[in-house]
Short mmCIF file of C-alpha atoms in Angstrom, two decimals:
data_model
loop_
_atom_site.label_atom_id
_atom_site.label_comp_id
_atom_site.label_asym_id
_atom_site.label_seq_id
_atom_site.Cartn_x
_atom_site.Cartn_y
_atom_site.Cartn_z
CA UNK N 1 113.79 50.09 -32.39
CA UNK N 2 116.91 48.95 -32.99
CA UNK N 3 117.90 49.08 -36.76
CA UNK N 4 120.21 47.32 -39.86
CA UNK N 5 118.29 44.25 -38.59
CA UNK N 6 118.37 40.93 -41.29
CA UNK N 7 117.78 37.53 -40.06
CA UNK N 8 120.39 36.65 -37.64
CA UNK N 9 122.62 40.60 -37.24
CA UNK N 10 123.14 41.55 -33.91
CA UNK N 11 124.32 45.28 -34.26
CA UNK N 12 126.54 46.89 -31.54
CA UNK N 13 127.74 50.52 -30.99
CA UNK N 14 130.72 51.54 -28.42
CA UNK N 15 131.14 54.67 -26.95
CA UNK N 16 134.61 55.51 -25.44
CA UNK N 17 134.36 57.92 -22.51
CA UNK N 18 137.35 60.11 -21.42
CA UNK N 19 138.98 63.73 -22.15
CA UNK N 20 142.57 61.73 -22.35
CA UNK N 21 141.44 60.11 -25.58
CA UNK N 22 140.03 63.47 -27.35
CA UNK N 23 143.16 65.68 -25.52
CA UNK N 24 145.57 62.72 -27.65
CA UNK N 25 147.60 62.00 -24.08
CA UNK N 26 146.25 58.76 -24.42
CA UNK N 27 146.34 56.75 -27.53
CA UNK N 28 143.04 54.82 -27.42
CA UNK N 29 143.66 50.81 -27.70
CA UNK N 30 139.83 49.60 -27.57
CA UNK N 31 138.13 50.08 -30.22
CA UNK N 32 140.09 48.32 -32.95
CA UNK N 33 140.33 45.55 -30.08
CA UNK N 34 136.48 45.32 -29.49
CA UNK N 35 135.82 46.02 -33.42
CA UNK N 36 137.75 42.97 -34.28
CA UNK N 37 136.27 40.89 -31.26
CA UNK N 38 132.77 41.75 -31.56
CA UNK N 39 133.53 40.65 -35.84
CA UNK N 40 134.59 37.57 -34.71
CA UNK N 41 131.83 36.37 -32.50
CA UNK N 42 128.86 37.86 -35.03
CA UNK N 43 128.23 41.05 -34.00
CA UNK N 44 128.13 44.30 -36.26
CA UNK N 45 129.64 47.24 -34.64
CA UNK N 46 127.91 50.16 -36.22
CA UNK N 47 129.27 53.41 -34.60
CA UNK N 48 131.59 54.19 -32.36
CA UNK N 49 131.76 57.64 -30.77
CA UNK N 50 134.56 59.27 -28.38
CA UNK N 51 133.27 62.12 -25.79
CA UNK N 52 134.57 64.12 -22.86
CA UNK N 53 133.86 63.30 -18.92
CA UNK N 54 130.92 65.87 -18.84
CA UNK N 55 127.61 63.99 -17.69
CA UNK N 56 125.19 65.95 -20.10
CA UNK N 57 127.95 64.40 -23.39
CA UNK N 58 127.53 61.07 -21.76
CA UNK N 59 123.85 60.89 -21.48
CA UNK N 60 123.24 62.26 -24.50
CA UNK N 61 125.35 59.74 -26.47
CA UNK N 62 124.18 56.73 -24.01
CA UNK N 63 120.60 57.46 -25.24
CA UNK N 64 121.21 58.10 -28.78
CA UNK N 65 122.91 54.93 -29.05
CA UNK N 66 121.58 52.63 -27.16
CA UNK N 67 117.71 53.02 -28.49
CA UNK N 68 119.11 52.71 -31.81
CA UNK N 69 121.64 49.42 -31.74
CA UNK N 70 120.96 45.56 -30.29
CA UNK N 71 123.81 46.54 -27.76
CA UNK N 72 125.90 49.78 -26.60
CA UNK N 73 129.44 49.14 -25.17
CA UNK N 74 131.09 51.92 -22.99
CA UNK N 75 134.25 52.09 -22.17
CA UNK N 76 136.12 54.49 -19.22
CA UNK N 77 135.09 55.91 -16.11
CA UNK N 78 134.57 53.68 -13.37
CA UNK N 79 137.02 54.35 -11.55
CA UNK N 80 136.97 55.84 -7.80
CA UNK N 81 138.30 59.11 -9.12
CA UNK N 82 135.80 62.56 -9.19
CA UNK N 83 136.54 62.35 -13.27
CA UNK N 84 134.52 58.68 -13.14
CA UNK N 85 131.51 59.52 -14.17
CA UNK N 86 129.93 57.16 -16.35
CA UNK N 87 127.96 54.64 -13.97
CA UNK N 88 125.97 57.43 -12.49
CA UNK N 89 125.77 58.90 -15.74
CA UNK N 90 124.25 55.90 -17.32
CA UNK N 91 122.25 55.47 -14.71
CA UNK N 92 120.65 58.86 -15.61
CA UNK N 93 120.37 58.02 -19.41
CA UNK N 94 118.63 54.68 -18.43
CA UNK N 95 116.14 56.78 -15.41
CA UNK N 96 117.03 54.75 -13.18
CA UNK N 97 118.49 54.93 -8.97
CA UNK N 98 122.38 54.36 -8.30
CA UNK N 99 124.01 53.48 -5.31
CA UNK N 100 126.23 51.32 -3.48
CA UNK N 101 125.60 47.64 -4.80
CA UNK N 102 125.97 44.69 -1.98
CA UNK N 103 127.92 42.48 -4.53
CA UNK N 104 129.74 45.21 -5.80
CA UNK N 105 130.72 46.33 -1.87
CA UNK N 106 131.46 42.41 -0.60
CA UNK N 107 134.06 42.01 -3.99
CA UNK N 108 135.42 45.26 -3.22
CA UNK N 109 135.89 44.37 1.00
CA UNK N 110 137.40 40.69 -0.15
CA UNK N 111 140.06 42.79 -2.50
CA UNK N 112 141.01 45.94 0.17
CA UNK N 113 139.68 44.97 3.04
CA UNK N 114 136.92 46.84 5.29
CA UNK N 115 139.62 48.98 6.82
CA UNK N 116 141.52 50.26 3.45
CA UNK N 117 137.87 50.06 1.52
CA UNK N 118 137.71 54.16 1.42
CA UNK N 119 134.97 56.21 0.27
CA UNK N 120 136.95 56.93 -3.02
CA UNK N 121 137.05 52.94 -3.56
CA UNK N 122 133.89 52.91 -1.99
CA UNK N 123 132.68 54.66 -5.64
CA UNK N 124 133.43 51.99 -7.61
CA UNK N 125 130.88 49.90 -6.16
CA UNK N 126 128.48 52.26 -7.41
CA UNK N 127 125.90 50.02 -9.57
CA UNK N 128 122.76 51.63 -11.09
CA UNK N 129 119.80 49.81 -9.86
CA UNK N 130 118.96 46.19 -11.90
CA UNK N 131 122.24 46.04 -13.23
CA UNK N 132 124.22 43.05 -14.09
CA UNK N 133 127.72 42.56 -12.89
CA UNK N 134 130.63 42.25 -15.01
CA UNK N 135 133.04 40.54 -13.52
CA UNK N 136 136.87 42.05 -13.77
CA UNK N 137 139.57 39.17 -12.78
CA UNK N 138 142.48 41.27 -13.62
CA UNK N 139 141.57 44.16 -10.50
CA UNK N 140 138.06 43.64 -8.85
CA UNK N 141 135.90 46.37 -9.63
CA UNK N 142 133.38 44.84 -11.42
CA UNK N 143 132.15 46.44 -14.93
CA UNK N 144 127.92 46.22 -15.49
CA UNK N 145 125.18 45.06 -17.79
CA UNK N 146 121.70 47.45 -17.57
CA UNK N 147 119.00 46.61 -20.26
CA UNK N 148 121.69 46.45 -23.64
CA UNK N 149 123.97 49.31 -22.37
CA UNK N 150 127.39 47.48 -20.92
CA UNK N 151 130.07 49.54 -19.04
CA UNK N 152 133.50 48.29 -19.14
CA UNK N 153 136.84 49.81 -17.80
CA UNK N 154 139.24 52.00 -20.00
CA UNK N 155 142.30 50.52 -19.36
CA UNK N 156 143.03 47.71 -21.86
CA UNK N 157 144.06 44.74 -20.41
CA UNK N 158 140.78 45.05 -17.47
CA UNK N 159 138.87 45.63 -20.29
CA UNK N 160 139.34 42.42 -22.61
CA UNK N 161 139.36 40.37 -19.61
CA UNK N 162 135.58 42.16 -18.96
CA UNK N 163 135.14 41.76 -22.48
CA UNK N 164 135.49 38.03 -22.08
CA UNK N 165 132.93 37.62 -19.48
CA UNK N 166 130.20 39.97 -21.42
CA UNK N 167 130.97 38.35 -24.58
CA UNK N 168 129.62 34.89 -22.71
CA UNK N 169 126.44 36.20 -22.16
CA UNK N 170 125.92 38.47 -25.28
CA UNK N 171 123.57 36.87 -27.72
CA UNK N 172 125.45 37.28 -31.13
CA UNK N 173 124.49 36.53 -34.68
CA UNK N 174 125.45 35.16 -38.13
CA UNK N 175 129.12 35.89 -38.24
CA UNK N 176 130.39 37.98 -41.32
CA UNK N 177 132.63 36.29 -42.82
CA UNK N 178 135.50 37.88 -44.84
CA UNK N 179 138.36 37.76 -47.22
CA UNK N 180 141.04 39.75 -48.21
CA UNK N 181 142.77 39.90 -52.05
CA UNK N 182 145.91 41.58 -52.16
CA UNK N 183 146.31 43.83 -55.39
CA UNK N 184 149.96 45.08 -56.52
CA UNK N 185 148.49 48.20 -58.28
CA UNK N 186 146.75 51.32 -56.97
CA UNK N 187 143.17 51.71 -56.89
CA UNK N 188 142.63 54.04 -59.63
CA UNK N 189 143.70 50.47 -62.14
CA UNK N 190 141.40 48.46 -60.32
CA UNK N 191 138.66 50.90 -59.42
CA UNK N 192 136.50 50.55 -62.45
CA UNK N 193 136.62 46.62 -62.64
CA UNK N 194 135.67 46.18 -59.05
CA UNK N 195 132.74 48.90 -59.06
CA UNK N 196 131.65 45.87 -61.90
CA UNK N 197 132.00 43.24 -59.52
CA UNK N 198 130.55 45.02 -57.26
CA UNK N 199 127.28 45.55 -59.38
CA UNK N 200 127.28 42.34 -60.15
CA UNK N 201 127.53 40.96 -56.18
CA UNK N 202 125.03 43.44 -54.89
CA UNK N 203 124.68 41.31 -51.79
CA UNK N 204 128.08 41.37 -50.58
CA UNK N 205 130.66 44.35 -49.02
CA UNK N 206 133.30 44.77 -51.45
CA UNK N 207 135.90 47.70 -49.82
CA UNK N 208 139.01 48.54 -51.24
CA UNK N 209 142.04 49.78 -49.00
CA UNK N 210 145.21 51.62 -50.30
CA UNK N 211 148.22 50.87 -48.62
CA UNK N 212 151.38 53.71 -49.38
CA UNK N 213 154.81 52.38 -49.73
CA UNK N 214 157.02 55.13 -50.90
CA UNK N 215 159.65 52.47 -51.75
CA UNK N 216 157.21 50.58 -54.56
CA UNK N 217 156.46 52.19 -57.98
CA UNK N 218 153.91 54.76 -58.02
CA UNK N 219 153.71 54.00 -54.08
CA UNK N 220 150.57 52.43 -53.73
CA UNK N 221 149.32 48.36 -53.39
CA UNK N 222 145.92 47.96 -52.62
CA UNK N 223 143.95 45.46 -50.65
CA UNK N 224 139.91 44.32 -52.08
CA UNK N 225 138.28 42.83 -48.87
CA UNK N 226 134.81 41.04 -49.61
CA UNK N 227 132.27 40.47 -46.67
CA UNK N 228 128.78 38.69 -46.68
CA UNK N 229 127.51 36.11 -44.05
CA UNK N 230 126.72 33.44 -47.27
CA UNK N 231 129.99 31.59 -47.53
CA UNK N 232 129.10 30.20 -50.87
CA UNK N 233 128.76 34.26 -52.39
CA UNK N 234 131.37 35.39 -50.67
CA UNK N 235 133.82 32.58 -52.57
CA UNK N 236 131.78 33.71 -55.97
CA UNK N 237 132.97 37.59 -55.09
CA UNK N 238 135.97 36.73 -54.36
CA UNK N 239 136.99 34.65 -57.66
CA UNK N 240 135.61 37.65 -59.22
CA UNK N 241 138.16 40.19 -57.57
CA UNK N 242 141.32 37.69 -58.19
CA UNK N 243 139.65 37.22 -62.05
CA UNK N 244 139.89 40.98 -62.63
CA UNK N 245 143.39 41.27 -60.97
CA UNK N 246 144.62 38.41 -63.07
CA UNK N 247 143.38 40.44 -66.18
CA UNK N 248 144.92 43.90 -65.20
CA UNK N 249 148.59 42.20 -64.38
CA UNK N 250 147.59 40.37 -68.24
CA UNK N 251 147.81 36.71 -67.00
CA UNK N 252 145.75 34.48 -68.55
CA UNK N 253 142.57 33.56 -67.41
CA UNK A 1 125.62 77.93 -33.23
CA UNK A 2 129.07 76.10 -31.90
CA UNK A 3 129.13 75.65 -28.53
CA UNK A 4 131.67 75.30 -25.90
CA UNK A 5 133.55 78.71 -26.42
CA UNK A 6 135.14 80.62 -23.57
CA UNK A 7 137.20 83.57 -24.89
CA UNK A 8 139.78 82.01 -27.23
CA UNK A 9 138.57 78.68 -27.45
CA UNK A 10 137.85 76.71 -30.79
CA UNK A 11 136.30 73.32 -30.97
CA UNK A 12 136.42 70.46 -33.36
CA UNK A 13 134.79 67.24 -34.62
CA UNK A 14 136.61 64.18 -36.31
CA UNK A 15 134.48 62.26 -38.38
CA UNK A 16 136.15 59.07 -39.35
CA UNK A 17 134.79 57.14 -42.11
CA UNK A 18 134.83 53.73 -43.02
CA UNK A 19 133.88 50.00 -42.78
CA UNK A 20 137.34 48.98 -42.17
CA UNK A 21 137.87 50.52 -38.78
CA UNK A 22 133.99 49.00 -37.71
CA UNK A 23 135.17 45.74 -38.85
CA UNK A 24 138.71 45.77 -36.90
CA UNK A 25 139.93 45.10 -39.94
CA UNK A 26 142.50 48.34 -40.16
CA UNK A 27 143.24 49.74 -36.83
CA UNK A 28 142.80 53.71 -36.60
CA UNK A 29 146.13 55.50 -36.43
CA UNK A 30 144.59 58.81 -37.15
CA UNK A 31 142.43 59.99 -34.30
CA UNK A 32 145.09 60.25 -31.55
CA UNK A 33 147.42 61.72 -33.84
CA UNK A 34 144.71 64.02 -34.84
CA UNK A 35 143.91 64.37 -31.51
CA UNK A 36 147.55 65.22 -30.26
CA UNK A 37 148.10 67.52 -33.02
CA UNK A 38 145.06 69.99 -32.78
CA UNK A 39 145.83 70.38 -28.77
CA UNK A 40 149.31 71.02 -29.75
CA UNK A 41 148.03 74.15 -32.02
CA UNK A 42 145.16 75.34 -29.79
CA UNK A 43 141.73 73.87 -30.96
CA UNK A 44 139.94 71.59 -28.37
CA UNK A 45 139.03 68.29 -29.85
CA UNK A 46 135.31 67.88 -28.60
CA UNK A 47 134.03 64.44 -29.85
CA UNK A 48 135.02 61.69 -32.43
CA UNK A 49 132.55 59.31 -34.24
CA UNK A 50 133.08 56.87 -36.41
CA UNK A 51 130.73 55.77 -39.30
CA UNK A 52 130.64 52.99 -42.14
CA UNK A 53 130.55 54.34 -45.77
CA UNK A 54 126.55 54.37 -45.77
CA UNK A 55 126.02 58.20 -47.18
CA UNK A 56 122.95 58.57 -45.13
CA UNK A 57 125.41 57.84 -41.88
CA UNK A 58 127.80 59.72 -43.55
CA UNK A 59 125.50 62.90 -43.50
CA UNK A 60 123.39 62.47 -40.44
CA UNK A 61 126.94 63.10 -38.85
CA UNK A 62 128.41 66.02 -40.80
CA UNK A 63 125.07 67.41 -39.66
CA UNK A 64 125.26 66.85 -36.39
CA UNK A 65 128.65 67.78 -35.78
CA UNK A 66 129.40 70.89 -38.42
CA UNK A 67 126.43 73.01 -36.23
CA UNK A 68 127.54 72.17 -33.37
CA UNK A 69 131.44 72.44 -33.23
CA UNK A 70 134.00 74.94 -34.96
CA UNK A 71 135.51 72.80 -37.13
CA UNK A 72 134.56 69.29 -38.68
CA UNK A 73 137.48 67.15 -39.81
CA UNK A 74 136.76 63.89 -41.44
CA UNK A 75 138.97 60.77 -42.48
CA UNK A 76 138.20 58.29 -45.44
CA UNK A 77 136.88 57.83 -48.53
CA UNK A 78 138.15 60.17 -50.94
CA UNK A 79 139.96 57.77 -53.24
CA UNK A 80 139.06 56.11 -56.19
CA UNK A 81 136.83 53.36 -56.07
CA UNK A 82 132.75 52.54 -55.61
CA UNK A 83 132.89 52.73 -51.76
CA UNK A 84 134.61 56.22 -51.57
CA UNK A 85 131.82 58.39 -51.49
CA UNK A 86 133.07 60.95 -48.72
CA UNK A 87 133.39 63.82 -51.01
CA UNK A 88 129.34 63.19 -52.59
CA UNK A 89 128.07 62.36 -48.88
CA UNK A 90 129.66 65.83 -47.67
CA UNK A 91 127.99 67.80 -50.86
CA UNK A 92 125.11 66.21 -49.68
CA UNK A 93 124.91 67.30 -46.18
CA UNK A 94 126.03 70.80 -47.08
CA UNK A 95 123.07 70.71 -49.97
CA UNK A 96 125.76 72.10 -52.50
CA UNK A 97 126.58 70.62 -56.18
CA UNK A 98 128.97 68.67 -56.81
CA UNK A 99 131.28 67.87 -60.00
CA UNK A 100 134.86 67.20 -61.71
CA UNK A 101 136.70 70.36 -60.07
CA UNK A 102 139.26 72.00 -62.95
CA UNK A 103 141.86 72.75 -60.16
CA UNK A 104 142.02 68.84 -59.03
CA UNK A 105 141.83 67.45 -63.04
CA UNK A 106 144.90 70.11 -63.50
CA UNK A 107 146.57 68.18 -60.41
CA UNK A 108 145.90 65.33 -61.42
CA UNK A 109 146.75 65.39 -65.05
CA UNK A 110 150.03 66.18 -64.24
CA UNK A 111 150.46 62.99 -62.15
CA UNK A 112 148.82 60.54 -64.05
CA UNK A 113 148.75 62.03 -67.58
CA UNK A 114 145.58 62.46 -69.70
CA UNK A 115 146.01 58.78 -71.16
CA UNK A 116 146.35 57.34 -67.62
CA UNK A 117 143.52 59.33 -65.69
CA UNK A 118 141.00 57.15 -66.29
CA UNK A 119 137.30 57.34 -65.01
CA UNK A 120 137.92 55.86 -61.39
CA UNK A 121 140.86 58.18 -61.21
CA UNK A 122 138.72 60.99 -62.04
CA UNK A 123 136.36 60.21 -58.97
CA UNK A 124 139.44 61.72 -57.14
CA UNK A 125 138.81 65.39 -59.15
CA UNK A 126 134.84 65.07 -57.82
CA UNK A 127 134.91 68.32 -55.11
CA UNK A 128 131.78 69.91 -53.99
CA UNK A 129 131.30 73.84 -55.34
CA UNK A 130 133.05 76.41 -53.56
CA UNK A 131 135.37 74.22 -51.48
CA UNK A 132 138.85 75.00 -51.21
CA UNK A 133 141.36 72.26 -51.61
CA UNK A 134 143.73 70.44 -49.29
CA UNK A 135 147.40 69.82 -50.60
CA UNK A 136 148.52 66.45 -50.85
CA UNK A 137 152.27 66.39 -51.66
CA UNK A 138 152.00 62.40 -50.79
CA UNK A 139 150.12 61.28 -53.78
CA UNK A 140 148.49 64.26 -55.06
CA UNK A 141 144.85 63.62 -55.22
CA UNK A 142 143.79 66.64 -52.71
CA UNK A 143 141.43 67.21 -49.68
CA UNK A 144 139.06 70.07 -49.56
CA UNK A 145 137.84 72.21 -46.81
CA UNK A 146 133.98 73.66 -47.58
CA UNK A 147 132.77 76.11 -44.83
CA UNK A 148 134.25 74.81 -41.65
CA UNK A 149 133.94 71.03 -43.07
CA UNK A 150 137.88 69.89 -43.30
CA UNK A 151 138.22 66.47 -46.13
CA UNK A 152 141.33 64.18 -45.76
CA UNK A 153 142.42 60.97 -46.82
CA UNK A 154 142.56 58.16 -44.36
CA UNK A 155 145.75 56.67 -45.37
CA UNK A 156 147.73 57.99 -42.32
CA UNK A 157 150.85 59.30 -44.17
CA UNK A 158 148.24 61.03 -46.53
CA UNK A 159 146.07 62.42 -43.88
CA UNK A 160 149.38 63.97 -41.58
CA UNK A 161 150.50 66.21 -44.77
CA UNK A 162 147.13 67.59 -45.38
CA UNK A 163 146.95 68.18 -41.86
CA UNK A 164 149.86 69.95 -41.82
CA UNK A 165 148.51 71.79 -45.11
CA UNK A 166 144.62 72.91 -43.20
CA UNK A 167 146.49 73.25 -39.89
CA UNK A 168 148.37 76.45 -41.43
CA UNK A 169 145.11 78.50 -42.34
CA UNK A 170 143.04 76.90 -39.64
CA UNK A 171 141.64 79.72 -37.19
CA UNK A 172 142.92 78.24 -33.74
CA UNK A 173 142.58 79.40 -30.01
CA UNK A 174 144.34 79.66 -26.68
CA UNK A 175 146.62 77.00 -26.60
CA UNK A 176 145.04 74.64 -23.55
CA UNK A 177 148.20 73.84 -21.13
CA UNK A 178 148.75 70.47 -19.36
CA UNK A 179 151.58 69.01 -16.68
CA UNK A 180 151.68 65.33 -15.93
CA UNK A 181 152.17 64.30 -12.21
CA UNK A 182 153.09 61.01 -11.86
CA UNK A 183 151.96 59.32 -9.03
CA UNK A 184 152.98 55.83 -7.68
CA UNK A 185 150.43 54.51 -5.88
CA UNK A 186 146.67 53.37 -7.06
CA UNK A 187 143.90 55.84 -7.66
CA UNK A 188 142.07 54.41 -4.24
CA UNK A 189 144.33 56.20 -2.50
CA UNK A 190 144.63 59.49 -4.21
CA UNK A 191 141.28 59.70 -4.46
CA UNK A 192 140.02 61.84 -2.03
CA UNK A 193 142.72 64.24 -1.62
CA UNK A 194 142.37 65.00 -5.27
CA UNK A 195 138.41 65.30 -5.43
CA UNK A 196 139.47 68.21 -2.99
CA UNK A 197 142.46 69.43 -4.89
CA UNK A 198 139.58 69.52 -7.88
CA UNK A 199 137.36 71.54 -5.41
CA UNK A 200 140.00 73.89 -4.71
CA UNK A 201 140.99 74.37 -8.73
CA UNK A 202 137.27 74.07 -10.24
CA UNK A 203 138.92 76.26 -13.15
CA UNK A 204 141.20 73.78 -13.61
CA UNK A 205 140.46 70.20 -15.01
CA UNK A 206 142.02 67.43 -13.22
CA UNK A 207 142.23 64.32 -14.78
CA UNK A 208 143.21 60.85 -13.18
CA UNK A 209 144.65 58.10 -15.59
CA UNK A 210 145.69 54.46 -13.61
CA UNK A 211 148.31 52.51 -15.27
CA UNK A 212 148.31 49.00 -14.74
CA UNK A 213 151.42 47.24 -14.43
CA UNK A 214 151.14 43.52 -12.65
CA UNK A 215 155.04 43.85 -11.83
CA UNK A 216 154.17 46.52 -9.20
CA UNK A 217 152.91 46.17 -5.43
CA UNK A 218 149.16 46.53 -6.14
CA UNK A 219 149.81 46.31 -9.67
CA UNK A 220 148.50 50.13 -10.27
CA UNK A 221 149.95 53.57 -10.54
CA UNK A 222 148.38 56.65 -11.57
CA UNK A 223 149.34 59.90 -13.96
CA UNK A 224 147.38 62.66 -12.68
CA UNK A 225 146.89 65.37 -15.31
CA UNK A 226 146.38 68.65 -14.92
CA UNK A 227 144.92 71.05 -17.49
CA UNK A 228 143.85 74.92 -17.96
CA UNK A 229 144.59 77.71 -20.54
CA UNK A 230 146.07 79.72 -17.67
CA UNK A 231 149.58 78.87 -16.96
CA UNK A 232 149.63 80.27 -13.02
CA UNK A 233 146.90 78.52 -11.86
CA UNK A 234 147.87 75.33 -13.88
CA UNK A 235 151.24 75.68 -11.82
CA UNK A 236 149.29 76.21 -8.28
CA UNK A 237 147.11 73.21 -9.43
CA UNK A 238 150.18 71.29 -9.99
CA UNK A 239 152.05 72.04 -6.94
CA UNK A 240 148.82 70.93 -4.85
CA UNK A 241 148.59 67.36 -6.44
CA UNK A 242 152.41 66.93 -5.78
CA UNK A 243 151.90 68.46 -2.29
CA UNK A 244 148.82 65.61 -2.18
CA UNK A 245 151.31 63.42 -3.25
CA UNK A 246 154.08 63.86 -0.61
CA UNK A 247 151.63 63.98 2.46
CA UNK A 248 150.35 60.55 1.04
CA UNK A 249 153.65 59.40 0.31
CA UNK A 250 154.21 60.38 4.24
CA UNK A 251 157.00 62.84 3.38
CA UNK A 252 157.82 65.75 4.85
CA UNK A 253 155.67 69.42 3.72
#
């Protein structure tokens, strides 16, 4: 069963497949992408994990996520390369047959061709059985939807436009709504008033971020971000954060 | 028992912590630096997760990941306020005690002074028994390392000098070797002739990463990567794919 449920929180996990990410020759541009997406149209992303192209990782992590959030994004691997792995592999998480899908194979002939539509191209049309498409505008090969798992491409720019068409159909929930104080001290000034306000607004996220800028004195600003889906609590939180900042800089109430 | 090890191979975890990163609120800048850097000195990043500050997330995953790789390195929540409760979570998990460590006051006396280290400040000190610490010639307040757990900071600047700090008594391996190939033409129609390059080179791992670029013909090119810990095979590996490349390319053997 899928957990961190309230009324109205959709909860999400992504897992990014692909040894360039974990070897650091690619710089991976997704997640903070599809973190800040997936905020913004009311769903909680809840995990996110990174593994290698080795089937028995990808399972493993397909199936440990998947049971346990509303939705599990994927990201990498479906390309027609041997190192594309993860349709067949998710198709083994789920139990389910794989092969060559008819929509998948008549997108695919439109784009190449039947005469330049090889077997490695041939791969991407791959589609476990009961699947979804996803559609891809930017290069063809579509991306899929099985049960809540959804498998989109790794690189960027054919991955938000998949993003877009998954995001149509993904049932979302209560957005979390946010806002962000700026503090001109470190945290170790503010730290004790806010763990206050933070007892005292149980129901809302109070986080507190350090920024370092050598060039300020003593380096470090600081930024309070409340979060709650109740707009009216989240203003009361937030008053309470700019009160306490007021105090500690001595202005007047 | 960690797992993965050929002669002269060590693994590693990063753990990155914190509801900021979930929320696309701050985008990561540590794991592909993280991930560049241990490559660079020999340890083979194995998986990265990312978890809110819930402590119960926070130690179902130093859990899972301390057993099963060489190293553990985690990002986040050591500073000062409520929601930093990296250093507790990780006492948890290990099932040690936890408390004001006399080596971190000392440090931090001396930046802050005894009138100015106040409580919050003092959260900083908290260090679970028998760690060792992690240097932090940024701003001071120091990581730890506790059996093969490894404690940063997650302000970037922050977390690159500790790293630098662990990465000097940090047990590494056989450095893994890579060469790029750069390939322009779309993975289609490599495809093939690598899968049988791959065949060929099963001890090496060949990677294939497209590029998209809607300037170009076709719009895609392709890095193929080539990877192994032995530096003549690597080099046979690599002269195949650029042989692969050639043929394709219809130039001359």
């Amino acid at each position: 069963m899928a957990e961190g449920h309230g009324e109205g929180v959709v909860t999400a996990a992504l897992l990014v497949i692909g040894d360039e990410i974990l070897s650091g020759r690619t710089k991976d541009k997704n997640i903070g992408y599809i973190a800040e997406y997936l905020t913004a149209i009311g769903v909680d992303l809840r995990e996110v994990r990174v593994v290698p192209d080795i089937e028995a990782e990808i399972v493993a992590a397909v199936n440990a996520l998947r049971h346990r959030y509303d939705h599990l994004l994927t990201t990498g691997g479906i390309g027609p390369t041997h190192d594309d792995i993860t349709a067949d592999s998710v198709a083994k998480a789920l139990g389910v047959s794989i092969d060559h899908d008819p929509r998948a194979v008549a997108i695919l002939e439109e784009r190449y061709g039947k005469a330049d539509l090889n077997e490695a191209r041939m791969r991407m049309a791959r589609i476990p059985a009961g699947a979804t498409l996803i559609a891809n505008p930017v290069s063809k090969a579509p991306g899929f939807s099985i049960g809540n798992v959804h498998v989109m491409a790794g690189v960027p720019t054919i991955m938000q436009a998949m993003l877009d068409d998954l995001a149509s159909r993904l049932p979302t929930g209560k957005k979390m709504l946010s806002r962000t104080i700026p503090a001109g001290m470190g945290e170790g000034r503010i730290a004790q008033g806010l763990r206050e306000v933070q007892d005292a607004f149980p129901d809302v996220i109070i986080g507190s971020y350090p920024n370092f800028e050598p060039g300020r004195t003593g380096g470090f600003t600081t930024n309070i971000v409340c979060r709650s889906r109740d707009e009216a609590r989240l203003i009361a939180a937030e008053a309470a954060v700019k009160a306490l900042i007021d105090k500690l800089d001595g202005r007047p109430a």
